Short mmCIF file of C-alpha atoms and ligand atoms in Angstrom, two decimals:
data_model
loop_
_atom_site.label_atom_id
_atom_site.label_comp_id
_atom_site.label_asym_id
_atom_site.label_seq_id
_atom_site.Cartn_x
_atom_site.Cartn_y
_atom_site.Cartn_z
CA MET H 1 7.45 -10.74 -11.43
CA ARG H 2 4.38 -8.48 -11.49
CA ILE H 3 0.99 -9.96 -10.64
CA ALA H 4 -2.08 -7.83 -11.26
CA THR H 5 -5.83 -7.98 -11.11
CA ILE H 6 -7.39 -6.68 -14.32
CA GLU H 7 -10.87 -6.30 -15.69
CA VAL H 8 -11.44 -7.48 -19.23
CA GLN H 9 -14.92 -7.34 -20.76
CA GLY H 10 -16.47 -7.00 -17.31
CA ALA H 11 -14.67 -9.97 -15.77
CA SER H 12 -11.86 -9.82 -13.18
CA ARG H 13 -8.75 -11.89 -13.82
CA VAL H 14 -5.47 -12.39 -12.01
CA VAL H 15 -2.62 -12.04 -14.48
CA ILE H 16 1.14 -11.85 -14.78
CA VAL H 17 2.28 -8.60 -16.43
CA ASP H 18 5.55 -8.32 -18.37
CA GLU H 19 8.37 -5.93 -17.44
CA ALA H 20 7.36 -3.47 -20.15
CA GLY H 21 3.81 -3.33 -18.78
CA GLU H 22 2.46 -4.18 -22.23
CA ARG H 23 1.43 -7.84 -22.18
CA TYR H 24 -0.19 -10.23 -19.74
CA TRP H 25 -0.68 -13.94 -19.11
CA ASP H 26 -3.85 -15.15 -17.45
CA ILE H 27 -3.10 -17.14 -14.27
CA ALA H 28 -5.79 -19.59 -15.36
CA ASP H 29 -3.48 -20.53 -18.26
CA VAL H 30 -0.40 -20.77 -16.00
CA VAL H 31 -1.95 -22.72 -13.11
CA PRO H 32 -4.28 -25.35 -14.58
CA GLY H 33 -7.70 -25.22 -12.97
CA PHE H 34 -7.13 -21.94 -11.12
CA ALA H 35 -10.29 -19.83 -11.04
CA GLY H 36 -9.82 -17.65 -7.97
CA ASP H 37 -8.77 -14.09 -7.13
CA MET H 38 -5.46 -12.73 -5.82
CA LEU H 39 -6.12 -13.86 -2.25
CA ASP H 40 -6.75 -17.40 -3.52
CA LEU H 41 -3.54 -17.24 -5.59
CA ILE H 42 -1.46 -16.15 -2.59
CA LYS H 43 -2.83 -19.05 -0.57
CA ALA H 44 -2.17 -21.50 -3.42
CA THR H 45 1.34 -20.35 -4.39
CA PRO H 46 3.62 -19.46 -1.49
CA HIS H 47 6.61 -19.00 -3.84
CA PRO H 48 5.16 -17.28 -6.94
CA ALA H 49 8.47 -16.38 -8.61
CA GLN H 50 9.38 -20.07 -8.68
CA GLN H 51 5.91 -21.53 -9.19
CA LEU H 52 4.41 -19.30 -11.88
CA LYS H 53 5.92 -19.80 -15.33
CA PRO H 54 4.13 -17.92 -18.11
CA ALA H 55 4.49 -19.40 -21.59
CA GLY H 56 3.82 -18.03 -25.04
CA PRO H 57 3.43 -14.43 -26.20
CA GLY H 58 0.65 -13.45 -23.79
CA GLN H 59 -2.01 -10.88 -24.63
CA PRO H 60 -1.92 -7.08 -24.99
CA LEU H 61 -2.63 -5.22 -21.73
CA ALA H 62 -3.99 -2.18 -23.59
CA GLY H 63 -7.75 -2.12 -23.18
CA ALA H 64 -7.73 -3.91 -19.83
CA ARG H 65 -8.47 -1.93 -16.65
CA LEU H 66 -6.09 -2.38 -13.75
CA LYS H 67 -7.95 -2.97 -10.49
CA ALA H 68 -6.50 -3.03 -6.98
CA PRO H 69 -4.32 -6.15 -7.02
CA LEU H 70 -5.81 -7.36 -3.72
CA ASN H 71 -9.38 -6.20 -3.37
CA ARG H 72 -10.64 -8.97 -1.10
CA LEU H 73 -8.93 -9.60 2.23
CA ASP H 74 -9.79 -11.92 5.08
CA ARG H 75 -9.52 -8.99 7.51
CA ASN H 76 -8.38 -5.38 7.89
CA LEU H 77 -5.06 -4.11 6.57
CA PHE H 78 -2.38 -3.52 9.21
CA LEU H 79 -0.73 -0.10 8.95
CA VAL H 80 2.07 1.65 10.79
CA GLY H 81 2.03 5.32 11.83
CA LYS H 82 5.01 7.63 12.37
CA ASN H 83 7.52 5.16 10.97
CA TYR H 84 9.97 7.43 9.13
CA HIS H 85 12.33 9.62 11.17
CA GLU H 86 11.73 12.86 9.27
CA HIS H 87 7.96 12.30 9.06
CA ALA H 88 7.74 11.61 12.82
CA LYS H 89 9.19 15.08 13.39
CA GLU H 90 6.88 16.79 10.91
CA PHE H 91 3.79 15.02 12.33
CA SER H 92 4.67 15.88 15.94
CA GLY H 93 5.22 19.51 14.96
CA SER H 94 1.99 19.76 12.95
CA GLY H 95 -0.48 20.05 15.83
CA PHE H 96 -2.41 17.00 14.54
CA ASP H 97 -0.55 14.39 16.60
CA SER H 98 -2.42 13.37 19.76
CA SER H 99 0.35 11.03 20.95
CA ALA H 100 3.11 12.02 23.38
CA GLN H 101 6.29 10.71 21.75
CA VAL H 102 7.99 12.30 18.72
CA VAL H 103 9.80 9.09 17.75
CA PRO H 104 7.77 6.09 18.92
CA SER H 105 9.56 3.57 21.15
CA ALA H 106 7.55 0.72 19.58
CA PRO H 107 5.68 0.46 16.25
CA ASN H 108 2.39 2.36 16.18
CA VAL H 109 0.10 -0.21 14.52
CA PHE H 110 -3.47 0.52 13.47
CA THR H 111 -5.87 -0.89 10.88
CA LYS H 112 -8.19 0.16 8.12
CA PRO H 113 -10.89 -2.06 6.63
CA ALA H 114 -10.51 -3.67 3.21
CA SER H 115 -13.63 -1.75 2.15
CA THR H 116 -11.34 1.30 1.71
CA ILE H 117 -9.39 -0.31 -1.15
CA VAL H 118 -9.73 1.13 -4.65
CA GLY H 119 -7.70 0.61 -7.81
CA PRO H 120 -4.54 2.36 -9.01
CA HIS H 121 -6.46 4.82 -11.22
CA ASP H 122 -9.80 5.03 -9.38
CA ALA H 123 -11.21 8.20 -7.81
CA ILE H 124 -10.70 9.11 -4.15
CA GLU H 125 -13.90 10.57 -2.71
CA SER H 126 -13.44 13.87 -0.89
CA HIS H 127 -16.29 13.29 1.64
CA PRO H 128 -16.97 17.04 2.04
CA ALA H 129 -19.70 16.45 4.64
CA VAL H 130 -17.26 14.54 6.86
CA THR H 131 -13.79 16.07 6.42
CA GLN H 132 -12.19 19.31 5.30
CA GLN H 133 -8.63 18.14 5.93
CA MET H 134 -7.87 15.25 3.60
CA ASP H 135 -4.23 14.24 3.21
CA TYR H 136 -2.13 11.75 1.22
CA GLU H 137 0.48 9.28 2.49
CA ALA H 138 2.71 7.37 0.03
CA GLU H 139 3.57 3.96 1.44
CA LEU H 140 5.25 0.66 0.64
CA ALA H 141 2.91 -2.25 1.45
CA VAL H 142 4.04 -5.78 2.31
CA VAL H 143 1.89 -8.76 1.31
CA ILE H 144 2.33 -11.80 3.52
CA GLY H 145 2.70 -15.18 1.80
CA LYS H 146 3.54 -17.68 4.50
CA GLY H 147 1.66 -17.18 7.75
CA GLY H 148 2.87 -17.73 11.27
CA ARG H 149 2.87 -16.58 14.86
CA GLY H 150 5.96 -15.54 16.74
CA ILE H 151 7.91 -14.96 13.52
CA ARG H 152 11.51 -14.03 14.31
CA LYS H 153 13.09 -10.99 12.65
CA GLU H 154 15.73 -13.12 10.98
CA ASP H 155 13.03 -15.29 9.39
CA ALA H 156 10.64 -12.46 8.49
CA TYR H 157 11.48 -11.97 4.81
CA ALA H 158 10.72 -15.65 4.13
CA HIS H 159 7.09 -14.81 4.99
CA VAL H 160 6.78 -12.02 2.39
CA TRP H 161 4.95 -12.83 -0.85
CA GLY H 162 5.39 -9.45 -2.45
CA TYR H 163 5.09 -5.68 -2.31
CA THR H 164 2.72 -3.06 -3.67
CA VAL H 165 2.01 0.67 -3.50
CA VAL H 166 -0.62 2.16 -1.18
CA ASN H 167 -1.89 5.68 -0.56
CA ASP H 168 -2.93 5.74 3.12
CA VAL H 169 -5.41 8.59 2.61
CA THR H 170 -6.22 10.26 5.91
CA ALA H 171 -8.84 12.72 7.19
CA ARG H 172 -6.62 14.73 9.55
CA ASP H 173 -9.53 16.42 11.33
CA LEU H 174 -11.08 13.04 12.19
CA GLN H 175 -7.69 11.57 13.10
CA LYS H 176 -7.16 14.37 15.62
CA GLN H 177 -10.73 14.78 16.85
CA HIS H 178 -11.31 11.11 17.69
CA GLY H 179 -7.90 10.34 19.24
CA GLN H 180 -8.02 6.82 17.84
CA TRP H 181 -7.08 6.85 14.13
CA PHE H 182 -9.56 4.30 12.75
CA LEU H 183 -12.28 6.73 11.60
CA GLY H 184 -9.89 9.18 9.96
CA LYS H 185 -8.19 6.38 8.03
CA SER H 186 -11.19 4.32 7.01
CA LEU H 187 -13.50 6.42 4.84
CA ASP H 188 -14.60 4.71 1.64
CA THR H 189 -11.96 4.93 -1.16
CA PHE H 190 -9.19 5.89 1.31
CA CYS H 191 -6.84 3.09 0.21
CA PRO H 192 -5.76 3.35 -3.44
CA MET H 193 -3.55 0.31 -4.20
CA GLY H 194 -1.56 -1.05 -7.12
CA PRO H 195 -0.68 -1.06 -9.92
CA TRP H 196 0.22 -4.70 -9.16
CA ILE H 197 2.05 -6.80 -6.59
CA VAL H 198 5.71 -7.43 -7.35
CA THR H 199 7.05 -10.67 -5.97
CA ALA H 200 9.43 -10.48 -3.02
CA ASP H 201 12.55 -10.98 -5.15
CA ALA H 202 11.83 -7.86 -7.24
CA ILE H 203 12.87 -5.12 -4.79
CA ASP H 204 15.23 -4.39 -1.91
CA PRO H 205 12.65 -3.19 0.62
CA ALA H 206 15.34 -1.69 2.87
CA ASN H 207 16.61 0.59 0.09
CA THR H 208 13.76 1.69 -2.13
CA ARG H 209 12.75 5.17 -3.29
CA VAL H 210 9.22 6.38 -2.46
CA GLN H 211 7.86 9.48 -4.22
CA CYS H 212 4.56 11.35 -4.26
CA TRP H 213 3.35 14.23 -6.39
CA VAL H 214 0.18 16.29 -6.04
CA ASN H 215 -0.75 17.99 -9.31
CA GLU H 216 2.82 17.43 -10.56
CA GLU H 217 4.34 19.08 -7.46
CA LEU H 218 6.81 16.68 -5.84
CA ARG H 219 5.77 16.44 -2.18
CA GLN H 220 7.45 13.26 -0.89
CA ASP H 221 10.81 11.90 -2.04
CA ALA H 222 12.42 9.51 0.42
CA ASN H 223 13.96 6.09 0.78
CA THR H 224 12.79 3.18 2.92
CA ALA H 225 16.26 3.32 4.50
CA ASP H 226 14.76 6.12 6.69
CA LEU H 227 12.22 3.71 8.28
CA ILE H 228 12.29 3.77 12.09
CA PHE H 229 11.08 0.14 12.36
CA ASP H 230 12.10 -2.04 9.42
CA ILE H 231 9.96 -4.72 7.81
CA PRO H 232 11.36 -7.63 9.88
CA THR H 233 10.64 -5.66 13.06
CA LEU H 234 7.07 -4.96 11.93
CA ILE H 235 6.43 -8.61 11.05
CA ALA H 236 7.93 -9.78 14.36
CA THR H 237 5.93 -7.20 16.34
CA ILE H 238 2.54 -7.92 14.77
CA SER H 239 2.98 -11.69 14.66
CA ALA H 240 4.11 -11.89 18.28
CA GLY H 241 0.54 -12.42 19.42
CA ILE H 242 -1.50 -12.35 16.21
CA GLU H 243 -1.07 -15.19 13.75
CA LEU H 244 -0.27 -13.66 10.36
CA LYS H 245 -2.04 -15.33 7.47
CA PRO H 246 -1.42 -15.53 3.71
CA GLY H 247 -2.80 -12.39 2.09
CA ASP H 248 -2.39 -10.15 5.13
CA VAL H 249 -1.15 -6.67 4.21
CA ILE H 250 1.21 -4.56 6.30
CA VAL H 251 1.49 -0.95 5.13
CA THR H 252 4.80 0.36 6.42
CA GLY H 253 4.25 4.10 6.99
CA THR H 254 4.79 7.32 5.07
CA PRO H 255 7.89 9.48 4.75
CA VAL H 256 8.21 13.24 5.25
CA GLY H 257 6.25 15.59 3.00
CA VAL H 258 2.57 14.99 3.80
CA GLY H 259 0.15 17.91 3.51
CA ILE H 260 0.17 18.76 7.22
CA GLY H 261 3.95 19.07 7.11
CA PHE H 262 3.60 22.36 5.21
CA LYS H 263 2.83 25.72 6.80
CA PRO H 264 0.07 26.39 6.08
CA PRO H 265 -1.00 22.77 5.49
CA LYS H 266 -1.72 21.67 1.92
CA PHE H 267 -4.88 19.57 2.12
CA LEU H 268 -6.33 17.70 -0.85
CA LYS H 269 -9.37 19.08 -2.64
CA ALA H 270 -11.66 17.84 -5.38
CA GLY H 271 -9.87 17.78 -8.72
CA ASP H 272 -6.39 17.19 -7.27
CA VAL H 273 -4.38 14.32 -8.73
CA VAL H 274 -2.11 12.30 -6.42
CA ARG H 275 0.60 10.20 -8.05
CA ILE H 276 2.77 7.80 -6.04
CA ALA H 277 5.76 5.95 -7.48
CA ILE H 278 7.80 3.30 -5.71
CA GLU H 279 11.04 2.19 -7.31
CA ASN H 280 10.87 -1.19 -9.07
CA ILE H 281 7.16 -1.56 -8.28
CA GLY H 282 5.26 1.07 -10.25
CA THR H 283 2.95 4.06 -10.10
CA ILE H 284 -0.59 4.72 -8.95
CA GLU H 285 -2.43 7.91 -9.85
CA ASN H 286 -5.77 8.86 -8.33
CA ARG H 287 -7.94 11.93 -8.80
CA VAL H 288 -9.86 13.37 -5.87
CA ARG H 289 -13.57 13.56 -6.61
MG1 MG L 1 0.13 6.06 6.93
#
């Protein structure tokens, strides 16, 4: 099941979208009395695939604008760096990695604020006064449904509400210059997300294709099977001492093929179009402005 946030006649609505991507059902018609946003829905429906039952023909999606499915969070997104084997090698060899290990011995977790989130077709600002080395990172994002602390790996998938697509846009010069990654990851518009959240039953997150094109050139084409630390390990690691809450987002890392992996590097510039597709979720496409 696909659950999106759309804008119709200036108003935001949380909706279920059909498999063809052509029709939608307003959650307010599916859950009597519901008037909230996606974060409210996640908190109210821990098992959406079982609890949300659209009825009737729905309405045409054409004419509605897709927004980021989750554009309000209770706190920062959690993200994971250097989490694909081939990407860890390319990053270490790029000259932009300030850490010592090629393959990390434990997940490299950082955050970016929710203020970075933009929709699946919104512009990414190029921030020319701040960075000259902007890069893309195609990533599978996990949305937590059931919270908890000390979640065991074997129980981890029961805490997942769904999955979406994220571009972890990064200013490489800031990432390198400041040692700590927060500034380079957190510029406004640096987190395109969407086109919707698919519920946890919709994909096999351990075997899912992740692709990224820049101006129609295929740059990243990998499978989540190449992850160094899998989703249960990430959930167990973060929740060990931080209580995960419904609506938390864990962005799992990017595979090989980012701009700094090329010699010379291929940085993004104004006018470039970045398209990211994740199997059985969907596609986001954002132009650099
Ligand atoms: Mg990343």
